């Protein structure tokens, strides 16, 4: 008799093609979520010429990139999947973890100019030569960088914009952009990622040096009262020297300003409350062609030292080149002679936004930043750092299941054991939808 039975309905969420979602009916009761792993067969890679043939070609020997046509030549190694990323500019989305982190850093350096949306196609001169990269630097090779042709490439770092930004007369600035490097495939590497360059220059006259000293005093006072332990190294040393054209006293003052400014940023990003364990930061000697002295900074996080950024005192060559540069800032305007920044000394840092965002938001895989899945995007909102809640890598697949049960009903646990027997761990979630 129908009256003494219950008609039950279950919903199953899964991924495999063998499970087809059915529509809910009015008596659905439990939902079971499953996911199966998609195994991709490895294909032999297409030879390079084959891949180039697959690009958006305006004609047989041209490619179209952000509405601009470029001739291809023997250097061309940019691929379709990379071209597709160019318009996305994740750092400009205010409620995306990268946009949220960008705003947080910008609000810390509140009186710095904020630049973004700078075109990703640069000349090798901008990316390397004007910054003093040696000709045999590995970063220049076609196995490490994306070339459009011999004259144009995708920037590999935001430092590529140092010369033009200084040339525009900017003395305190942050520039955020997507950068491109050919890389391995795993959870922490992706050929496109986002960097923020920060820089500040001071005049070397009396007023400029007084400004550095006053800022150093202000920042030291703040850090002295803060819950931070800093493992420092000398500002300059024989292996990490001041530049020959710099007054060594000025170089030390500017390196100190860099360290104090960076430590206070790290405190803002990673510091806990006064009762938490102090934030531990350590400074390490480094080498970059475009800074001297140079440093890397690491933060102790969950028992591991994590590299956060590279920085140093800007090579005078960069500032000299800025003085000679034909300036076209904002980057679309007509080129005109640069106001330049003679008699200045300053610092710069470059940080990877993904690496920091993965820590702050608890995002376990760098590929998630590119997700357009609402299960990812809806978790974040402007100006808020929240912890990522994992979900299946696979699109949800719901199954509604309904059946008749004997009088007294079926216990949910009995049904769950039945699901386990049939679907194993593929079932993610089982829910009663209606009684
Ligand atoms: N451009 C460097 C990188 O990508 C970082 C850096 C920026 C180092 C500015 C020093 C000064 O690794």
CSV table of C-alpha atoms and ligand atoms in Angstrom, one decimal:
chain,number,residue,atom,x,y,z
A,1,UNK,CA,0.0,0.0,0.0
A,2,UNK,CA,1.4,3.3,-1.0
A,3,UNK,CA,0.3,5.1,2.1
A,4,UNK,CA,2.6,3.1,4.4
A,5,UNK,CA,5.7,3.5,2.4
A,6,UNK,CA,8.0,6.5,1.8
A,7,UNK,CA,9.0,7.5,-1.7
A,8,UNK,CA,12.6,8.6,-1.4
A,9,UNK,CA,14.9,10.5,-3.9
A,10,UNK,CA,18.7,10.9,-3.7
A,11,UNK,CA,20.9,13.2,-5.6
A,12,UNK,CA,24.3,12.1,-6.7
A,13,UNK,CA,27.0,14.6,-7.6
A,14,UNK,CA,29.9,13.2,-9.6
A,15,UNK,CA,32.0,13.6,-12.7
A,16,UNK,CA,32.4,10.5,-14.8
A,17,UNK,CA,30.5,10.3,-18.1
A,18,UNK,CA,28.8,7.2,-16.8
A,19,UNK,CA,26.8,9.2,-14.3
A,20,UNK,CA,24.3,11.5,-15.9
A,21,UNK,CA,22.6,14.1,-13.8
A,22,UNK,CA,18.9,13.5,-13.6
A,23,UNK,CA,16.5,16.3,-12.8
A,24,UNK,CA,15.3,16.7,-9.3
A,25,UNK,CA,11.8,15.6,-8.7
A,26,UNK,CA,9.6,16.8,-6.0
A,27,UNK,CA,10.4,13.8,-3.7
A,28,UNK,CA,14.2,13.8,-3.9
A,29,UNK,CA,15.7,13.1,-0.6
A,30,UNK,CA,19.5,12.4,-0.6
A,31,UNK,CA,22.2,13.7,-2.8
A,32,UNK,CA,25.5,11.9,-3.4
A,33,UNK,CA,28.4,13.8,-4.8
A,34,UNK,CA,31.1,11.9,-6.6
A,35,UNK,CA,34.2,12.7,-8.5
A,36,UNK,CA,36.4,10.5,-10.7
A,37,UNK,CA,39.8,11.3,-11.9
A,38,UNK,CA,40.2,12.3,-15.5
A,39,UNK,CA,43.3,10.7,-17.0
A,40,UNK,CA,44.7,12.6,-19.9
A,41,UNK,CA,46.6,10.5,-22.5
A,42,UNK,CA,49.9,12.1,-23.2
A,43,UNK,CA,50.3,13.1,-26.8
A,44,UNK,CA,53.6,13.5,-28.5
A,45,UNK,CA,54.2,17.3,-28.6
A,46,UNK,CA,53.6,18.8,-32.0
A,47,UNK,CA,56.9,20.0,-33.5
A,48,UNK,CA,57.3,23.8,-33.1
A,49,UNK,CA,56.5,24.5,-36.7
A,50,UNK,CA,53.2,22.7,-36.2
A,51,UNK,CA,52.4,24.6,-33.1
A,52,UNK,CA,53.2,27.9,-34.8
A,53,UNK,CA,50.8,26.9,-37.6
A,54,UNK,CA,48.1,26.7,-35.0
A,55,UNK,CA,48.5,30.3,-33.8
A,56,UNK,CA,46.1,33.1,-34.7
A,57,UNK,CA,47.7,34.1,-37.9
A,58,UNK,CA,46.7,37.3,-39.6
A,59,UNK,CA,48.4,35.9,-42.7
A,60,UNK,CA,50.8,33.0,-43.3
A,61,UNK,CA,53.8,34.8,-41.7
A,62,UNK,CA,52.1,37.0,-39.1
A,63,UNK,CA,50.5,36.5,-35.8
A,64,UNK,CA,47.9,38.7,-34.1
A,65,UNK,CA,48.5,39.5,-30.4
A,66,UNK,CA,46.2,41.9,-28.5
A,67,UNK,CA,45.0,43.2,-31.9
A,68,UNK,CA,48.5,44.0,-33.1
A,69,UNK,CA,50.1,42.1,-36.0
A,70,UNK,CA,53.7,40.8,-35.7
A,71,UNK,CA,55.8,39.0,-38.2
A,72,UNK,CA,57.0,35.5,-37.2
A,73,UNK,CA,60.5,34.4,-37.7
A,74,UNK,CA,62.9,31.6,-36.6
A,75,UNK,CA,62.7,33.0,-33.0
A,76,UNK,CA,58.9,32.8,-32.6
A,77,UNK,CA,58.0,30.3,-29.8
A,78,UNK,CA,54.9,31.9,-28.3
A,79,UNK,CA,51.9,29.5,-28.3
A,80,UNK,CA,48.2,29.8,-28.6
A,81,UNK,CA,47.5,28.9,-25.0
A,82,UNK,CA,49.8,31.8,-23.9
A,83,UNK,CA,48.3,34.3,-26.3
A,84,UNK,CA,44.9,33.4,-24.8
A,85,UNK,CA,46.0,34.5,-21.4
A,86,UNK,CA,47.2,38.0,-22.5
A,87,UNK,CA,43.9,39.9,-22.2
A,88,UNK,CA,42.8,38.3,-18.9
A,89,UNK,CA,44.8,40.6,-16.4
A,90,UNK,CA,43.7,38.8,-13.3
A,91,UNK,CA,45.4,41.4,-11.1
A,92,UNK,CA,42.8,44.0,-12.3
A,93,UNK,CA,39.9,42.1,-10.8
A,94,UNK,CA,39.2,43.6,-7.4
A,95,UNK,CA,37.5,40.5,-5.9
A,96,UNK,CA,40.1,38.0,-7.2
A,97,UNK,CA,42.8,36.9,-4.7
A,98,UNK,CA,45.5,38.5,-6.9
A,99,UNK,CA,43.5,41.8,-7.0
A,100,UNK,CA,42.8,41.7,-3.3
A,101,UNK,CA,46.5,41.2,-2.5
A,102,UNK,CA,47.5,43.9,-5.0
A,103,UNK,CA,45.1,46.4,-3.2
A,104,UNK,CA,46.5,45.4,0.2
A,105,UNK,CA,50.0,46.1,-0.8
A,106,UNK,CA,49.0,49.4,-2.6
A,107,UNK,CA,47.2,50.5,0.5
A,108,UNK,CA,50.4,49.9,2.6
A,109,UNK,CA,52.4,52.1,0.3
A,110,UNK,CA,49.6,54.7,0.2
A,111,UNK,CA,51.5,57.6,-1.3
A,112,UNK,CA,53.1,55.6,-4.1
A,113,UNK,CA,51.9,55.9,-7.7
A,114,UNK,CA,49.9,52.8,-8.8
A,115,UNK,CA,50.5,51.5,-12.3
A,116,UNK,CA,48.9,48.5,-14.0
A,117,UNK,CA,47.6,47.6,-17.4
A,118,UNK,CA,51.0,48.0,-19.0
A,119,UNK,CA,51.3,46.2,-22.3
A,120,UNK,CA,53.0,42.8,-21.9
A,121,UNK,CA,54.9,42.9,-25.2
A,122,UNK,CA,58.3,44.5,-24.8
A,123,UNK,CA,61.6,44.6,-26.6
A,124,UNK,CA,64.5,42.4,-25.4
A,125,UNK,CA,66.2,45.7,-24.8
A,126,UNK,CA,63.6,46.8,-22.3
A,127,UNK,CA,63.5,43.4,-20.6
A,128,UNK,CA,67.3,42.8,-20.5
A,129,UNK,CA,69.7,45.3,-22.1
A,130,UNK,CA,68.6,48.5,-20.5
A,131,UNK,CA,68.9,46.8,-17.1
A,132,UNK,CA,72.4,45.5,-17.7
A,133,UNK,CA,71.7,41.8,-18.2
A,134,UNK,CA,74.8,40.1,-19.6
A,135,UNK,CA,74.5,38.8,-23.2
A,136,UNK,CA,74.8,35.2,-22.0
A,137,UNK,CA,72.2,35.5,-19.2
A,138,UNK,CA,70.1,32.3,-19.3
A,139,UNK,CA,66.8,34.3,-19.0
A,140,UNK,CA,67.4,35.5,-22.6
A,141,UNK,CA,67.2,32.0,-24.1
A,142,UNK,CA,64.3,30.8,-26.1
A,143,UNK,CA,63.9,27.9,-23.8
A,144,UNK,CA,63.2,30.3,-20.9
A,145,UNK,CA,61.3,33.2,-22.5
A,146,UNK,CA,58.5,33.6,-25.0
A,147,UNK,CA,59.5,35.4,-28.2
A,148,UNK,CA,57.1,36.8,-30.7
A,149,UNK,CA,60.0,37.4,-33.1
A,150,UNK,CA,63.6,38.5,-32.8
A,151,UNK,CA,62.5,42.1,-31.9
A,152,UNK,CA,59.6,41.4,-29.5
A,153,UNK,CA,59.0,39.2,-26.5
A,154,UNK,CA,56.6,38.9,-23.5
A,155,UNK,CA,58.1,40.6,-20.4
A,156,UNK,CA,59.6,38.0,-18.0
A,157,UNK,CA,59.5,40.4,-15.1
A,158,UNK,CA,58.0,43.7,-14.1
A,159,UNK,CA,61.6,45.2,-13.9
A,160,UNK,CA,61.2,45.5,-17.7
A,161,UNK,CA,59.3,48.7,-17.0
A,162,UNK,CA,61.7,50.3,-14.6
A,163,UNK,CA,63.5,52.5,-17.1
A,164,UNK,CA,60.3,53.9,-18.7
A,165,UNK,CA,58.7,54.5,-15.3
A,166,UNK,CA,61.7,56.3,-13.9
A,167,UNK,CA,61.9,58.1,-17.3
A,168,UNK,CA,58.4,59.4,-16.7
A,169,UNK,CA,59.7,61.1,-13.6
A,170,UNK,CA,58.0,58.7,-11.1
A,171,UNK,CA,60.0,58.6,-7.9
A,172,UNK,CA,57.7,56.3,-5.7
A,173,UNK,CA,55.7,53.7,-7.6
A,174,UNK,CA,54.2,50.3,-7.6
A,175,UNK,CA,53.6,48.5,-11.0
A,176,UNK,CA,51.6,45.3,-11.2
A,177,UNK,CA,51.5,43.1,-14.3
A,178,UNK,CA,51.3,39.6,-15.7
A,179,UNK,CA,54.7,38.2,-16.6
A,180,UNK,CA,55.6,35.2,-18.7
A,181,UNK,CA,58.3,32.5,-18.3
A,182,UNK,CA,58.5,29.1,-19.9
A,183,UNK,CA,58.3,26.7,-17.1
A,184,UNK,CA,57.5,23.2,-15.9
A,185,UNK,CA,54.0,22.0,-15.1
A,186,UNK,CA,53.2,21.5,-11.4
A,187,UNK,CA,51.1,22.9,-8.6
A,188,UNK,CA,53.5,25.9,-8.0
A,189,UNK,CA,54.7,26.8,-11.5
A,190,UNK,CA,52.7,28.3,-14.3
A,191,UNK,CA,54.0,30.0,-17.5
A,192,UNK,CA,52.0,33.2,-16.6
A,193,UNK,CA,52.2,34.7,-13.2
A,194,UNK,CA,51.9,38.2,-11.7
A,195,UNK,CA,54.5,40.4,-10.2
A,196,UNK,CA,54.5,43.7,-8.4
A,197,UNK,CA,57.5,46.0,-8.8
A,198,UNK,CA,58.0,48.7,-6.1
A,199,UNK,CA,60.5,51.4,-6.3
A,200,UNK,CA,61.5,54.6,-4.6
A,201,UNK,CA,64.3,57.1,-5.5
A,202,UNK,CA,65.7,60.0,-3.5
A,203,UNK,CA,67.7,63.0,-4.6
A,204,UNK,CA,71.3,62.9,-3.6
A,205,UNK,CA,71.3,66.5,-2.5
A,206,UNK,CA,71.0,67.5,1.2
A,207,UNK,CA,67.2,67.6,1.2
A,208,UNK,CA,67.0,64.2,-0.4
A,209,UNK,CA,69.3,62.5,2.1
A,210,UNK,CA,67.5,64.2,5.0
A,211,UNK,CA,64.3,62.7,3.6
A,212,UNK,CA,65.8,59.2,3.7
A,213,UNK,CA,67.1,59.6,7.2
A,214,UNK,CA,63.7,60.9,8.5
A,215,UNK,CA,61.9,58.0,6.8
A,216,UNK,CA,64.3,55.5,8.3
A,217,UNK,CA,63.7,56.9,11.8
A,218,UNK,CA,60.0,56.8,11.4
A,219,UNK,CA,60.0,53.2,10.1
A,220,UNK,CA,62.5,52.0,12.7
A,221,UNK,CA,60.3,53.4,15.5
A,222,UNK,CA,57.3,51.5,14.1
A,223,UNK,CA,59.2,48.2,13.7
A,224,UNK,CA,60.8,48.5,17.2
A,225,UNK,CA,57.3,48.4,18.7
A,226,UNK,CA,56.1,45.5,16.4
A,227,UNK,CA,56.0,41.8,16.9
A,228,UNK,CA,58.7,40.9,14.4
A,229,UNK,CA,62.1,39.3,14.6
A,230,UNK,CA,64.5,40.1,11.8
A,231,UNK,CA,67.6,38.2,10.9
A,232,UNK,CA,69.6,40.9,9.1
A,233,UNK,CA,72.9,41.0,7.1
A,234,UNK,CA,75.1,44.0,6.5
A,235,UNK,CA,73.6,46.6,4.1
A,236,UNK,CA,76.8,46.3,2.0
A,237,UNK,CA,79.7,43.9,2.0
A,238,UNK,CA,82.7,43.0,-0.2
A,239,UNK,CA,80.5,40.3,-1.9
A,240,UNK,CA,77.4,42.6,-2.1
A,241,UNK,CA,79.0,46.0,-2.6
A,242,UNK,CA,77.8,49.6,-3.0
A,243,UNK,CA,78.1,50.8,-6.6
A,244,UNK,CA,81.4,52.6,-7.5
A,245,UNK,CA,79.5,55.8,-8.5
A,246,UNK,CA,77.5,55.9,-5.2
A,247,UNK,CA,78.6,57.6,-2.0
A,248,UNK,CA,78.8,54.5,0.4
A,249,UNK,CA,76.9,56.4,3.1
A,250,UNK,CA,74.1,57.1,0.7
A,251,UNK,CA,74.0,53.5,-0.5
A,252,UNK,CA,73.8,52.3,3.2
A,253,UNK,CA,71.0,54.7,3.9
A,254,UNK,CA,69.0,53.6,0.9
A,255,UNK,CA,69.6,49.9,1.5
A,256,UNK,CA,68.3,50.5,5.1
A,257,UNK,CA,65.3,52.3,3.8
A,258,UNK,CA,64.6,49.3,1.5
A,259,UNK,CA,64.9,46.9,4.3
A,260,UNK,CA,62.7,48.9,6.7
A,261,UNK,CA,60.0,49.5,4.0
A,262,UNK,CA,60.0,45.8,3.1
A,263,UNK,CA,59.9,44.6,6.7
A,264,UNK,CA,56.9,46.8,7.4
A,265,UNK,CA,55.1,45.5,4.3
A,266,UNK,CA,55.8,41.9,5.5
A,267,UNK,CA,54.4,42.7,8.9
A,268,UNK,CA,51.3,44.0,7.2
A,269,UNK,CA,50.9,40.9,5.1
A,270,UNK,CA,52.0,38.1,7.5
A,271,UNK,CA,52.0,39.6,11.0
A,272,UNK,CA,49.6,38.3,13.5
A,273,UNK,CA,48.3,40.0,16.6
A,274,UNK,CA,50.5,41.1,19.6
A,275,UNK,CA,49.8,37.7,21.3
A,276,UNK,CA,50.9,35.6,18.4
A,277,UNK,CA,54.4,34.3,17.9
A,278,UNK,CA,56.5,37.1,16.3
A,279,UNK,CA,56.8,37.2,12.6
A,280,UNK,CA,60.3,35.9,11.6
A,281,UNK,CA,62.0,37.5,8.6
A,282,UNK,CA,65.5,36.9,7.2
A,283,UNK,CA,67.6,38.8,4.7
A,284,UNK,CA,69.9,36.9,2.4
A,285,UNK,CA,72.6,38.2,0.0
A,286,UNK,CA,71.5,37.9,-3.7
A,287,UNK,CA,72.5,38.8,-7.2
A,288,UNK,CA,70.5,40.7,-9.8
A,289,UNK,CA,72.1,42.4,-12.8
A,290,UNK,CA,70.1,45.6,-12.1
A,291,UNK,CA,70.7,46.1,-8.4
A,292,UNK,CA,73.7,46.3,-6.1
A,293,UNK,CA,73.7,45.5,-3.2
A,294,UNK,CA,71.0,42.9,-3.8
A,295,UNK,CA,68.9,40.9,-1.4
A,296,UNK,CA,66.3,38.2,-1.1
A,297,UNK,CA,63.8,38.1,1.8
A,298,UNK,CA,62.3,35.1,3.4
A,299,UNK,CA,59.5,34.6,5.9
A,300,UNK,CA,59.1,31.7,8.3
A,301,UNK,CA,55.8,30.2,7.6
A,302,UNK,CA,54.5,26.9,9.2
A,303,UNK,CA,58.1,25.9,10.0
A,304,UNK,CA,59.5,26.6,6.5
A,305,UNK,CA,61.4,29.6,5.2
A,306,UNK,CA,59.6,30.9,2.1
A,307,UNK,CA,61.3,33.2,-0.4
A,308,UNK,CA,59.0,36.3,-0.8
A,309,UNK,CA,60.8,38.8,-2.9
A,310,UNK,CA,64.0,40.0,-4.6
A,311,UNK,CA,65.3,43.6,-4.2
A,312,UNK,CA,68.2,45.9,-4.0
A,313,UNK,CA,69.7,49.4,-4.7
A,314,UNK,CA,68.9,50.2,-8.3
A,315,UNK,CA,71.9,50.1,-10.6
A,316,UNK,CA,72.8,53.6,-11.8
A,317,UNK,CA,72.7,52.3,-15.3
A,318,UNK,CA,68.9,52.0,-15.0
A,319,UNK,CA,68.6,55.6,-13.8
A,320,UNK,CA,71.0,56.8,-16.5
A,321,UNK,CA,69.1,55.0,-19.2
A,322,UNK,CA,65.9,56.5,-17.8
A,323,UNK,CA,67.5,59.9,-18.4
A,324,UNK,CA,68.2,59.1,-22.0
A,325,UNK,CA,65.0,57.3,-22.7
A,326,UNK,CA,62.4,58.6,-25.1
A,327,UNK,CA,59.5,58.6,-22.8
A,328,UNK,CA,56.0,57.6,-23.8
A,329,UNK,CA,54.2,57.5,-20.5
A,330,UNK,CA,51.4,56.8,-20.0
A,331,UNK,CA,52.5,54.1,-22.3
A,332,UNK,CA,50.2,55.0,-25.2
A,333,UNK,CA,51.1,58.7,-25.5
A,334,UNK,CA,53.5,60.2,-28.2
A,335,UNK,CA,57.1,59.6,-27.3
A,336,UNK,CA,58.8,62.8,-26.0
A,337,UNK,CA,62.1,63.4,-24.3
A,338,UNK,CA,62.3,62.1,-20.8
A,339,UNK,CA,62.5,64.5,-17.8
A,340,UNK,CA,64.9,61.8,-16.5
A,341,UNK,CA,66.0,61.5,-12.9
A,342,UNK,CA,69.6,62.7,-12.7
A,343,UNK,CA,71.3,62.7,-9.3
A,344,UNK,CA,69.0,60.2,-7.7
A,345,UNK,CA,69.7,57.0,-5.8
A,346,UNK,CA,67.0,54.5,-5.0
A,347,UNK,CA,65.7,51.0,-4.3
A,348,UNK,CA,63.4,48.5,-6.1
A,349,UNK,CA,61.8,45.2,-5.2
A,350,UNK,CA,59.9,42.6,-7.2
A,351,UNK,CA,57.5,40.2,-5.6
A,352,UNK,CA,55.4,37.3,-7.0
A,353,UNK,CA,51.8,37.8,-6.2
A,354,UNK,CA,50.8,34.1,-6.6
A,355,UNK,CA,53.3,32.8,-4.2
A,356,UNK,CA,52.1,35.2,-1.4
A,357,UNK,CA,48.4,34.8,-2.3
A,358,UNK,CA,48.8,31.0,-2.1
A,359,UNK,CA,50.0,31.4,1.5
A,360,UNK,CA,47.6,34.0,2.6
A,361,UNK,CA,44.5,32.5,1.1
A,362,UNK,CA,45.6,28.9,1.5
A,363,UNK,CA,45.3,28.2,-2.2
A,364,UNK,CA,47.1,24.9,-2.9
A,365,UNK,CA,47.5,25.0,-6.6
A,366,UNK,CA,48.7,27.9,-8.8
A,367,UNK,CA,46.3,26.8,-11.6
A,368,UNK,CA,43.3,27.7,-9.4
A,369,UNK,CA,44.0,31.4,-10.0
A,370,UNK,CA,42.9,31.0,-13.6
A,371,UNK,CA,39.6,29.3,-12.6
A,372,UNK,CA,36.4,30.8,-13.8
A,373,UNK,CA,34.4,28.3,-11.7
A,374,UNK,CA,31.9,30.1,-9.4
A,375,UNK,CA,33.0,27.6,-6.7
A,376,UNK,CA,36.4,29.4,-6.7
A,377,UNK,CA,35.5,33.0,-7.6
A,378,UNK,CA,32.5,33.3,-5.3
A,379,UNK,CA,34.7,32.6,-2.3
A,380,UNK,CA,36.5,35.9,-2.4
A,381,UNK,CA,35.4,39.5,-2.0
A,382,UNK,CA,37.1,42.9,-2.3
A,383,UNK,CA,39.5,43.9,0.5
A,384,UNK,CA,39.1,40.6,2.4
A,385,UNK,CA,41.6,37.8,3.0
A,386,UNK,CA,39.7,34.6,3.5
A,387,UNK,CA,40.8,31.0,3.6
A,388,UNK,CA,40.1,29.0,0.4
A,389,UNK,CA,37.7,26.1,0.9
A,390,UNK,CA,38.6,23.2,-1.4
A,391,UNK,CA,36.2,21.7,-3.8
A,392,UNK,CA,36.5,18.9,-6.3
A,393,UNK,CA,38.8,19.6,-9.3
A,394,UNK,CA,36.0,18.2,-11.5
A,395,UNK,CA,32.8,19.8,-12.4
A,396,UNK,CA,30.0,18.8,-10.1
A,397,UNK,CA,27.7,16.0,-11.3
A,398,UNK,CA,24.5,15.6,-9.3
A,399,UNK,CA,22.3,12.4,-9.3
A,400,UNK,CA,18.9,12.4,-7.9
A,401,UNK,CA,17.9,9.0,-6.6
A,402,UNK,CA,14.5,8.1,-5.3
A,403,UNK,CA,13.0,4.9,-4.1
A,404,UNK,CA,10.4,3.3,-2.0
A,405,UNK,CA,11.3,2.4,1.6
A,406,UNK,CA,9.6,0.1,4.1
A,407,UNK,CA,7.6,1.5,6.9
A,408,UNK,CA,10.0,3.0,9.5
A,409,UNK,CA,12.2,4.5,6.8
A,410,UNK,CA,15.9,3.9,5.9
A,411,UNK,CA,18.6,5.3,8.1
A,412,UNK,CA,20.9,7.7,6.3
A,413,UNK,CA,23.9,5.7,7.4
A,414,UNK,CA,22.5,2.6,5.8
A,415,UNK,CA,22.1,4.5,2.6
A,416,UNK,CA,25.6,5.9,2.8
A,417,UNK,CA,27.0,2.4,3.2
A,418,UNK,CA,25.1,1.3,0.1
A,419,UNK,CA,26.6,4.3,-1.8
A,420,UNK,CA,30.1,3.4,-0.6
A,421,UNK,CA,29.7,-0.2,-1.8
A,422,UNK,CA,28.7,1.0,-5.2
A,423,UNK,CA,30.6,4.3,-5.8
A,424,UNK,CA,33.5,4.0,-3.3
A,425,UNK,CA,35.3,7.3,-2.6
A,426,UNK,CA,34.0,8.9,-5.8
A,427,UNK,CA,31.0,10.0,-3.8
A,428,UNK,CA,31.9,13.4,-2.4
A,429,UNK,CA,28.7,14.3,-0.6
A,430,UNK,CA,25.4,12.7,0.2
A,431,UNK,CA,22.5,14.9,1.2
A,432,UNK,CA,18.8,14.3,2.0
A,433,UNK,CA,17.0,16.7,-0.3
A,434,UNK,CA,13.5,16.1,0.9
A,435,UNK,CA,11.5,13.8,3.2
B,1,LIG,N1,62.9,41.2,-11.3
B,1,LIG,C1,63.4,40.3,-10.3
B,1,LIG,C2,62.8,38.9,-10.6
B,1,LIG,O1,61.9,38.7,-11.3
B,1,LIG,C3,63.0,40.8,-8.9
B,1,LIG,C4,63.7,42.1,-8.6
B,1,LIG,C5,63.0,43.3,-8.8
B,1,LIG,C6,64.9,42.1,-8.0
B,1,LIG,C7,63.6,44.5,-8.4
B,1,LIG,C8,65.6,43.3,-7.7
B,1,LIG,C9,64.9,44.5,-7.9
B,1,LIG,O2,63.2,37.9,-10.0
